[in-house]
Amino acid sequence: MERHDAVVVGAGFSGLLMLHRLRSLGLSAQVIEAGDGLGGTWYWNRYPGARCDIESLDYSYSFSEALQQEWRWTHRYAVQADILRYAEHVADRFDLRRDIRFGTRVTAARYDEAAGRWRVETDRGEALVARHLVMATGCLSVARLPDVPGLESFRGRWYHTGDWPHGGVDFTGLRVGVIGTGSSGIQAIPVIARQARRLTVFQRTPNFSVPAWNGPLDPAEERRIKEGYAAHRESLRWSRGGYTVEEGTERLLAQPREAVRRELERRWRIGGFSIQSAYDDIMTNPEANAVVAEFAREKIRERVKDPRTAELLCPRDHPFGSKRLCVDTDYYETYNLPHVELVDIRSAPIQAVVPEGVRTAGATYPLDAIVFATGFDAMTGALAAVDIRGRGGVALAERWREGPRTYLGLMAAGFPNLFTVTGPGSPSVMSNMLTSIEQHVDWIAACIGHLRDRQLAAIEPQPAAEDRWTAHVADAGARTLYPDANSWYMGANIPGKPRVFLPYIGGVGVYRKICDEVVAKGYDGFALTA
Ligand code: NA7
């Protein structure tokens, strides 16, 4: 039987740093990774146009001053290939690969109470035993294909953005259909349109999207950030979202409308998420939100020539930003191209994939390729995919049947020494993932070090602390407009998934302070066993 101090599941940005930190503690760790390479999200999501919509100088590790000084990003927002190259560089630079087992999926993990160890099983029939189990499995890693009948009959090729062929796909001369207009679809559509002979976009719900204004990184800006990189990162750690943005502190509704317009216009010019932070009440007050939503709809009407198409692209069923805001390059302009068509599948739903293409209630669209940009079983999907059993053989999936229950989004009662990096109930997807990953990994490493130094066997949340935190996460979400949308934040994209606001909206700075205080009070709310 293979024994380690810790098993880490996943070799994305979380798993890589976790391994590095555990090694620094002098502990043995084995990372198990389903993919044949590292990089997690950036390993799988290779679709055309895939890029991060947090700026490169923020969406990167801060743990090594030499690394952050030496690495050169080329663009304001990095493309998938550059981020993957960066992850690979980090793995080589810190000699991480030798403790990563690729092409191996963890299928089950059981807590052996008598031994105080996790027994981890893989799809290769291996069993590993470890005191600690860290799920670094990502928030958006279980790609979701909709239940459309007839896919097996399709004569062309089909793809999911979240599981893209490594050699890329050449759409030149093809009739391509894209299903889904979330961030992935909105990034892919303009790039696919440049190749395809015909592009048909099947839209169920329009999303709000703001321009990225991406371009080469300004060398002066890079120099400015790098001169005070440590201080810059420290300020991000205590900010709301963990990325560079001017946080408006005024209430939109208290301002003259003309001033609001100018401010929204200014932020539109900055691009990215800036506009969502323009005022303090945008995500809490429906009236304030409606002003920004109408501003965004006006921009769509300006960008799209055909008024009927423009109206179809205007979101009306959810508040601005309550589904994850998309950040685009030429998305709306793509609909001005003569070979691109938008099909409303809200009024005429997709009925089936047929051998020659897609059939909706209105027509049959002949296609050579279908791209599913249909999203993920977010935040809990990757955890539920592993048969995790804690004390008394209780399954995590069963305990979370009505929604995830955690303490700090880090641990669950009844599952000693099981840690989740950016788990549900933590800021995770409401923040720059890299800021949150580093905070979680550091907290977990310090916790494991604490147990080791004090010769403690295990840590797990006290049920009362877990109840309080779970209620707090829900209350914080309920004070915002996020629950008004059928989003993946709410689990609403997965039939049968409980409708619960999954991330913690309190902000990374507030959350960090809470986590630090818990530690300062001797792991308040946790039970530590000798
Ligand atoms: P999203 O944001 O979940 O978007 C998925 C899209 O696919 C969305 O437009 C959905 O429409 C559409 N969809 C899903 N199922 C169907 C079916 N059955 N029929 C038609 N259309 C469907 O996933 P992304 O990959 O774009 O982005 C995920 C995150 O990754 C993103 O937010 C960033 O954080 C990175 P719906 O809105 O459900 O009507």
Coordinates of C-alpha atoms in Angstrom, one line a residue, residues 11-508:
A11 CA -2.7 19.5 -10.8
G12 CA -4.1 22.9 -11.7
F13 CA -3.0 26.1 -10.0
S14 CA -4.3 24.9 -6.6
G15 CA -2.7 21.4 -6.7
L16 CA 0.7 22.7 -7.9
L17 CA 1.0 25.2 -5.1
M18 CA -0.3 22.8 -2.6
L19 CA 2.4 20.3 -3.5
H20 CA 5.0 23.0 -3.3
R21 CA 3.8 24.1 0.2
L22 CA 3.6 20.5 1.5
R23 CA 7.1 19.8 0.4
S24 CA 8.3 22.9 2.1
L25 CA 6.9 21.5 5.3
G26 CA 9.0 18.4 4.8
L27 CA 5.9 16.3 4.1
S28 CA 5.4 13.7 1.4
A29 CA 2.6 14.4 -1.0
Q30 CA 1.3 12.7 -4.2
V31 CA -0.8 14.7 -6.7
I32 CA -3.2 12.7 -8.8
E33 CA -4.3 14.3 -12.0
A34 CA -6.9 13.0 -14.5
G35 CA -5.4 14.9 -17.4
D36 CA -2.2 13.8 -19.2
G37 CA -0.8 17.2 -18.4
L38 CA -1.0 19.9 -15.7
G39 CA -2.8 23.2 -15.7
G40 CA -6.4 22.2 -14.9
T41 CA -8.8 24.6 -16.5
W42 CA -6.1 25.8 -18.9
Y43 CA -5.2 22.2 -19.8
W44 CA -8.8 21.3 -20.8
N45 CA -10.3 24.6 -22.1
R46 CA -8.4 25.0 -25.4
Y47 CA -11.2 26.3 -27.5
P48 CA -10.6 29.1 -30.0
G49 CA -10.5 32.4 -28.1
A50 CA -10.0 30.9 -24.7
R51 CA -8.5 33.5 -22.4
C52 CA -8.6 34.7 -18.9
D53 CA -10.7 37.7 -18.1
I54 CA -8.7 38.7 -15.1
E55 CA -5.6 40.7 -16.1
S56 CA -2.4 38.7 -16.4
L57 CA -0.4 40.7 -13.9
D58 CA -3.0 39.8 -11.3
Y59 CA -3.9 36.3 -12.6
S60 CA -0.6 34.7 -11.6
Y61 CA 1.2 33.4 -8.5
S62 CA 2.6 35.9 -6.0
F63 CA 4.3 33.4 -3.7
S64 CA 7.7 33.7 -5.4
E65 CA 9.1 37.2 -5.9
A66 CA 11.7 35.9 -8.4
L67 CA 8.9 34.1 -10.4
Q68 CA 6.7 37.2 -10.6
Q69 CA 9.5 39.5 -11.6
E70 CA 11.0 37.2 -14.2
W71 CA 7.8 36.0 -15.9
R72 CA 6.8 38.1 -18.9
W73 CA 3.2 38.3 -19.9
T74 CA 2.6 39.6 -23.4
H75 CA -1.0 40.7 -23.2
R76 CA -3.3 42.5 -20.8
Y77 CA -5.4 39.3 -20.7
A78 CA -3.5 36.1 -21.4
V79 CA -4.6 33.5 -23.9
Q80 CA -5.0 29.9 -22.8
A81 CA -1.7 28.8 -24.4
D82 CA 0.3 31.4 -22.5
I83 CA -1.3 30.5 -19.1
L84 CA -0.7 26.8 -19.7
R85 CA 2.9 27.6 -20.6
Y86 CA 3.2 29.6 -17.3
A87 CA 1.8 26.7 -15.3
E88 CA 4.3 24.3 -17.0
H89 CA 7.1 26.8 -16.2
V90 CA 6.1 26.9 -12.6
A91 CA 6.0 23.1 -12.4
D92 CA 9.5 22.8 -13.9
R93 CA 11.0 25.7 -11.9
F94 CA 9.9 24.2 -8.6
D95 CA 10.5 20.6 -9.8
L96 CA 6.9 19.6 -9.2
R97 CA 6.3 17.0 -11.9
R98 CA 8.0 14.1 -10.1
D99 CA 5.2 14.0 -7.6
I100 CA 2.3 14.3 -10.0
R101 CA 0.7 11.1 -11.4
F102 CA -1.0 12.0 -14.7
G103 CA -3.8 10.2 -16.6
T104 CA -5.2 9.0 -13.3
R105 CA -8.6 9.8 -11.9
V106 CA -9.5 9.5 -8.2
T107 CA -12.7 7.5 -7.9
A108 CA -13.2 7.1 -4.2
A109 CA -11.9 8.3 -0.9
R110 CA -12.8 6.7 2.4
Y111 CA -11.9 7.8 5.9
D112 CA -10.6 5.0 8.0
E113 CA -11.5 6.1 11.5
A114 CA -9.5 3.5 13.4
A115 CA -6.3 4.4 11.5
G116 CA -7.1 8.1 11.1
R117 CA -6.2 7.9 7.5
W118 CA -7.8 8.5 4.1
R119 CA -7.8 5.6 1.7
V120 CA -7.9 6.9 -1.9
E121 CA -8.7 4.8 -4.9
T122 CA -8.0 5.5 -8.5
D123 CA -9.4 4.3 -11.9
R124 CA -6.2 2.5 -12.4
G125 CA -6.9 0.2 -9.4
E126 CA -4.4 1.9 -7.2
A127 CA -5.0 2.6 -3.5
L128 CA -3.1 5.3 -1.6
V129 CA -3.2 5.9 2.1
A130 CA -2.7 9.4 3.5
R131 CA -3.4 11.4 6.7
H132 CA -4.6 14.4 4.7
L133 CA -6.6 14.6 1.5
V134 CA -6.7 17.9 -0.4
M135 CA -9.3 18.3 -3.1
A136 CA -7.8 20.8 -5.6
T137 CA -10.3 19.8 -8.2
G138 CA -11.4 23.2 -9.4
C139 CA -14.7 25.1 -9.5
L140 CA -15.4 24.6 -13.2
S141 CA -13.9 21.3 -14.2
V142 CA -16.9 19.0 -14.9
A143 CA -18.0 19.8 -18.4
R144 CA -21.8 19.5 -18.9
L145 CA -23.3 18.3 -22.1
P146 CA -27.1 18.9 -22.4
D147 CA -29.5 16.1 -22.7
V148 CA -30.2 16.5 -26.4
P149 CA -31.5 13.3 -28.1
G150 CA -29.8 12.1 -31.3
L151 CA -26.2 13.3 -30.7
E152 CA -24.9 9.9 -31.6
S153 CA -26.6 10.1 -35.0
F154 CA -24.8 13.3 -36.0
R155 CA -22.7 12.9 -39.2
G156 CA -20.3 15.7 -38.4
R157 CA -18.0 16.3 -35.4
W158 CA -19.0 17.7 -32.1
Y159 CA -16.9 19.3 -29.3
H160 CA -17.3 20.7 -25.8
T161 CA -15.4 23.9 -25.1
G162 CA -14.3 22.4 -21.7
D163 CA -12.7 19.3 -23.3
W164 CA -11.2 20.6 -26.4
P165 CA -8.9 18.5 -28.8
H166 CA -5.3 19.2 -28.1
G167 CA -4.3 19.6 -31.7
G168 CA -7.0 22.3 -32.2
V169 CA -9.9 22.1 -34.7
D170 CA -9.8 23.6 -38.2
F171 CA -13.3 25.0 -39.0
T172 CA -12.2 26.4 -42.4
G173 CA -15.0 26.0 -44.9
L174 CA -17.4 24.3 -42.4
R175 CA -20.9 25.1 -41.3
V176 CA -20.5 25.3 -37.6
G177 CA -23.2 25.5 -34.8
V178 CA -22.4 26.9 -31.4
I179 CA -24.8 26.0 -28.6
G180 CA -24.4 28.3 -25.5
T181 CA -23.6 32.0 -25.0
G182 CA -21.9 32.1 -21.6
S183 CA -18.2 33.2 -21.3
S184 CA -16.9 30.3 -23.3
G185 CA -19.3 30.8 -26.2
I186 CA -18.8 34.5 -26.2
Q187 CA -15.0 34.1 -26.4
A188 CA -15.2 31.3 -29.0
I189 CA -17.9 32.7 -31.4
P190 CA -15.8 35.6 -32.9
V191 CA -12.8 33.4 -33.5
I192 CA -14.8 30.5 -35.0
A193 CA -16.6 33.0 -37.2
R194 CA -13.2 33.9 -38.8
Q195 CA -12.8 30.4 -40.0
A196 CA -16.3 29.0 -40.6
R197 CA -18.1 29.2 -43.8
R198 CA -21.4 29.6 -41.9
L199 CA -21.8 30.1 -38.2
T200 CA -25.1 29.5 -36.4
V201 CA -25.3 30.5 -32.8
F202 CA -28.1 28.8 -30.8
Q203 CA -29.0 31.1 -27.9
R204 CA -31.3 30.2 -25.1
T205 CA -30.5 33.2 -22.8
P206 CA -28.5 36.3 -23.8
N207 CA -25.8 37.3 -21.3
F208 CA -24.4 40.7 -20.5
S209 CA -20.9 41.1 -22.0
V210 CA -18.5 44.0 -21.7
P211 CA -15.5 44.7 -23.9
A212 CA -12.0 43.4 -22.9
W213 CA -10.1 46.0 -25.0
N214 CA -7.3 43.4 -24.9
G215 CA -4.0 44.2 -26.4
P216 CA -0.2 44.0 -25.8
L217 CA 0.7 44.7 -22.2
D218 CA 1.9 48.3 -21.8
P219 CA 5.6 48.0 -20.8
A220 CA 5.3 51.1 -18.6
E221 CA 2.3 49.5 -16.7
E222 CA 4.3 46.3 -16.3
R223 CA 7.3 48.2 -14.9
R224 CA 5.1 50.2 -12.6
I225 CA 3.4 47.0 -11.1
K226 CA 6.6 45.1 -10.9
E227 CA 8.4 47.8 -9.1
G228 CA 6.0 47.4 -6.2
Y229 CA 4.7 43.9 -6.9
A230 CA 4.7 42.7 -3.3
A231 CA 2.7 45.7 -2.1
H232 CA 0.4 45.4 -5.1
R233 CA -0.4 41.8 -4.3
E234 CA -0.8 42.6 -0.6
S235 CA -3.5 45.1 -1.5
L236 CA -5.3 42.6 -3.7
R237 CA -5.3 40.1 -0.8
W238 CA -7.4 42.6 1.2
S239 CA -9.6 43.8 -1.6
R240 CA -13.0 42.6 -2.4
G241 CA -12.4 40.7 -5.6
G242 CA -8.6 40.0 -5.4
Y243 CA -7.9 41.8 -8.7
T244 CA -7.1 45.4 -9.7
V245 CA -10.3 47.4 -9.9
E246 CA -11.5 50.8 -8.7
E247 CA -14.2 50.0 -6.2
G248 CA -16.9 52.7 -6.3
T249 CA -18.1 53.5 -2.8
E250 CA -20.9 55.8 -3.7
R251 CA -24.5 54.8 -4.3
L252 CA -25.6 55.0 -8.0
L253 CA -29.1 56.1 -7.0
A254 CA -27.7 59.0 -5.0
Q255 CA -25.9 60.5 -8.1
P256 CA -27.2 62.7 -10.9
R257 CA -28.0 60.6 -13.9
E258 CA -25.6 62.5 -16.1
A259 CA -22.7 61.8 -13.8
V260 CA -23.7 58.1 -13.7
R261 CA -23.6 58.0 -17.5
R262 CA -20.2 59.6 -17.6
E263 CA -18.9 57.1 -15.0
L264 CA -20.3 54.1 -16.8
E265 CA -18.9 55.3 -20.1
R266 CA -15.5 55.8 -18.5
R267 CA -15.6 52.3 -17.0
W268 CA -16.8 50.9 -20.3
R269 CA -13.6 52.4 -21.9
I270 CA -11.5 50.7 -19.2
G271 CA -13.1 47.4 -20.0
G272 CA -13.4 44.1 -18.1
F273 CA -15.2 44.0 -14.8
S274 CA -14.6 47.6 -14.0
I275 CA -18.2 48.6 -14.7
Q276 CA -19.7 46.2 -12.2
S277 CA -17.7 48.0 -9.4
A278 CA -18.8 51.5 -10.5
Y279 CA -21.1 51.9 -7.6
D280 CA -21.7 50.3 -4.2
D281 CA -25.4 49.4 -4.9
I282 CA -25.2 47.8 -8.4
M283 CA -25.4 44.3 -7.0
T284 CA -27.8 45.0 -4.2
N285 CA -30.4 47.4 -5.4
P286 CA -32.6 46.4 -8.4
E287 CA -33.2 50.0 -9.4
A288 CA -29.5 50.8 -9.5
N289 CA -28.8 47.6 -11.3
A290 CA -31.4 48.4 -13.9
V291 CA -29.6 51.6 -14.9
V292 CA -26.4 49.7 -15.6
A293 CA -28.4 46.9 -17.4
E294 CA -30.0 49.5 -19.7
F295 CA -26.6 51.1 -20.4
A296 CA -25.3 47.7 -21.4
R297 CA -28.3 47.1 -23.6
E298 CA -27.7 50.4 -25.3
K299 CA -24.2 49.3 -26.1
I300 CA -25.5 46.1 -27.7
R301 CA -27.8 48.2 -29.9
E302 CA -24.9 50.4 -30.9
R303 CA -22.7 47.4 -31.7
V304 CA -25.2 45.2 -33.6
K305 CA -26.6 46.6 -36.9
D306 CA -29.7 44.5 -37.3
P307 CA -32.2 45.7 -34.8
R308 CA -34.0 42.4 -34.5
T309 CA -30.7 40.6 -33.7
A310 CA -29.7 43.3 -31.3
E311 CA -33.0 42.9 -29.4
L312 CA -32.5 39.1 -29.2
L313 CA -29.0 39.7 -27.7
C314 CA -30.3 42.1 -25.0
P315 CA -30.6 40.3 -21.7
R316 CA -33.8 41.0 -19.8
D317 CA -34.4 38.1 -17.5
H318 CA -31.7 38.7 -14.9
P319 CA -30.0 41.6 -13.3
F320 CA -26.7 42.9 -14.8
G321 CA -23.8 40.9 -13.4
S322 CA -26.0 38.4 -11.6
K323 CA -24.8 35.7 -14.0
R324 CA -21.1 35.9 -14.4
L325 CA -20.3 38.9 -16.5
C326 CA -18.8 38.0 -19.8
V327 CA -15.8 39.9 -21.2
D328 CA -15.5 39.9 -25.0
T329 CA -13.5 40.8 -28.0
D330 CA -15.7 41.7 -31.0
Y331 CA -18.6 39.4 -29.8
Y332 CA -21.5 41.6 -30.8
E333 CA -19.8 42.8 -34.0
T334 CA -19.6 39.2 -35.1
Y335 CA -23.4 39.3 -35.7
N336 CA -22.8 42.0 -38.3
L337 CA -21.0 39.4 -40.5
P338 CA -23.2 38.1 -43.4
H339 CA -22.4 34.4 -42.6
V340 CA -23.3 34.5 -38.9
E341 CA -26.8 33.9 -37.8
L342 CA -28.4 34.0 -34.3
V343 CA -31.1 31.5 -33.6
D344 CA -33.4 32.0 -30.6
I345 CA -33.9 28.6 -29.0
R346 CA -35.9 30.1 -26.2
S347 CA -38.9 30.6 -28.5
A348 CA -38.1 27.5 -30.6
P349 CA -36.1 25.0 -28.5
I350 CA -33.7 22.5 -29.8
Q351 CA -35.6 19.2 -30.2
A352 CA -32.9 16.9 -31.4
V353 CA -29.5 16.5 -33.1
V354 CA -30.2 14.8 -36.4
P355 CA -27.7 13.3 -38.8
E356 CA -27.4 16.5 -40.8
G357 CA -27.4 19.0 -38.0
V358 CA -29.7 20.5 -35.3
R359 CA -33.4 20.5 -35.4
T360 CA -35.3 23.1 -33.5
A361 CA -39.1 23.6 -33.1
G362 CA -38.8 26.1 -36.0
A363 CA -36.3 24.6 -38.6
T364 CA -33.5 22.2 -39.3
Y365 CA -30.0 23.7 -39.5
P366 CA -27.5 21.7 -41.6
L367 CA -24.1 21.6 -39.8
D368 CA -20.7 20.0 -40.2
A369 CA -19.6 20.7 -36.6
I370 CA -21.4 21.4 -33.3
V371 CA -19.6 23.2 -30.5
F372 CA -21.2 22.8 -27.1
A373 CA -20.4 25.8 -24.9
T374 CA -22.9 24.6 -22.4
G375 CA -20.9 25.1 -19.2
F376 CA -20.1 23.0 -16.1
D377 CA -21.4 21.4 -13.0
A378 CA -19.8 24.2 -11.1
M379 CA -18.3 24.2 -7.6
T380 CA -19.7 20.9 -6.3
G381 CA -19.5 18.8 -9.5
A382 CA -15.9 17.6 -9.2
L383 CA -16.4 16.8 -5.5
A384 CA -19.6 14.9 -6.1
A385 CA -17.8 12.9 -8.9
V386 CA -15.6 11.2 -6.3
D387 CA -17.2 8.8 -3.8
I388 CA -16.0 10.6 -0.7
R389 CA -17.0 9.0 2.6
G390 CA -16.2 10.4 6.0
R391 CA -16.9 9.2 9.5
G392 CA -19.4 6.3 9.7
G393 CA -19.2 5.8 5.9
V394 CA -21.3 8.9 5.3
A395 CA -21.1 10.1 1.7
L396 CA -20.3 13.8 1.1
A397 CA -22.7 13.8 -1.8
E398 CA -25.4 12.6 0.6
R399 CA -24.6 15.2 3.3
W400 CA -24.7 17.9 0.6
R401 CA -27.9 16.7 -1.0
E402 CA -29.7 20.0 -0.2
G403 CA -26.6 22.1 -0.9
P404 CA -23.0 22.1 0.3
R405 CA -22.4 22.6 4.0
T406 CA -18.9 23.7 5.0
Y407 CA -17.0 25.7 7.5
L408 CA -15.2 28.5 5.7
G409 CA -15.6 26.6 2.4
L410 CA -12.5 24.7 3.6
M411 CA -13.7 21.7 5.5
A412 CA -16.9 19.7 6.2
A413 CA -18.0 18.2 9.6
G414 CA -17.6 14.5 9.6
F415 CA -14.7 14.6 7.1
P416 CA -11.6 15.0 9.2
N417 CA -8.4 16.2 7.4
L418 CA -10.3 16.6 4.1
F419 CA -9.6 20.1 2.7
T420 CA -11.2 21.7 -0.3
V421 CA -9.3 24.4 -2.2
T422 CA -11.7 27.2 -3.2
G423 CA -14.6 25.0 -2.1
P424 CA -18.2 26.1 -2.0
G425 CA -18.8 28.6 0.7
S426 CA -15.5 30.4 0.0
P427 CA -15.0 33.5 -2.3
S428 CA -13.6 31.3 -5.1
V429 CA -15.4 32.2 -8.4
M430 CA -16.5 35.6 -7.0
S431 CA -12.8 36.6 -7.0
N432 CA -9.5 36.3 -8.9
M433 CA -9.0 32.6 -8.5
L434 CA -5.3 32.9 -8.1
T435 CA -5.7 35.3 -5.1
S436 CA -8.2 32.9 -3.5
I437 CA -6.1 29.8 -4.4
E438 CA -3.0 31.2 -2.7
Q439 CA -5.0 32.1 0.4
H440 CA -6.6 28.7 0.7
V441 CA -3.4 26.8 0.0
D442 CA -1.5 28.8 2.6
W443 CA -4.2 28.4 5.2
I444 CA -4.3 24.6 4.6
A445 CA -0.6 24.2 4.6
A446 CA -0.3 26.2 7.9
C447 CA -3.1 24.1 9.4
I448 CA -1.4 20.8 8.4
G449 CA 1.9 22.2 9.8
H450 CA 0.1 23.1 13.0
L451 CA -1.2 19.6 13.4
R452 CA 2.2 18.1 12.8
D453 CA 4.1 20.4 15.1
R454 CA 1.6 19.8 18.0
Q455 CA 1.3 16.1 17.2
L456 CA -2.4 16.3 16.6
A457 CA -4.0 13.6 14.6
A458 CA -7.0 15.4 13.0
I459 CA -9.0 18.5 12.5
E460 CA -12.6 18.9 11.5
P461 CA -15.3 21.5 11.8
Q462 CA -17.6 21.5 14.8
P463 CA -21.2 21.0 13.5
A464 CA -22.4 24.3 15.1
A465 CA -19.6 26.2 13.3
E466 CA -20.5 24.6 10.1
D467 CA -24.2 25.5 10.5
R468 CA -23.3 29.1 11.3
W469 CA -21.0 29.5 8.3
T470 CA -23.4 27.8 5.9
A471 CA -26.2 30.2 7.1
H472 CA -23.8 33.2 6.8
V473 CA -22.9 32.3 3.2
A474 CA -26.6 32.0 2.4
D475 CA -27.5 35.3 4.2
A476 CA -24.7 37.2 2.5
G477 CA -25.9 35.9 -0.9
A478 CA -29.5 36.8 -0.1
R479 CA -28.6 40.4 0.5
T480 CA -27.5 40.7 -3.2
L481 CA -29.2 40.3 -6.6
Y482 CA -27.3 37.1 -7.4
P483 CA -30.1 34.8 -6.3
D484 CA -32.4 36.4 -8.9
A485 CA -30.6 34.7 -11.8
N486 CA -30.7 31.1 -13.0
S487 CA -27.0 30.9 -13.0
W488 CA -24.4 28.3 -12.3
Y489 CA -23.6 30.3 -9.1
M490 CA -27.0 29.1 -8.0
G491 CA -26.6 25.5 -9.4
A492 CA -29.5 26.4 -11.7
N493 CA -27.8 25.1 -14.9
I494 CA -27.9 21.5 -13.7
P495 CA -31.4 19.9 -13.6
G496 CA -32.1 18.6 -10.1
K497 CA -29.3 20.5 -8.4
P498 CA -30.4 22.3 -5.2
R499 CA -30.8 26.0 -5.7
V500 CA -28.2 27.5 -3.4
F501 CA -25.9 30.4 -3.8
L502 CA -22.6 28.5 -3.9
P503 CA -19.7 31.0 -3.4
Y504 CA -19.2 33.4 -0.5
I505 CA -19.9 37.0 -1.5
G506 CA -18.3 38.7 1.5
G507 CA -15.1 39.6 -0.4
V508 CA -11.6 38.1 -0.2

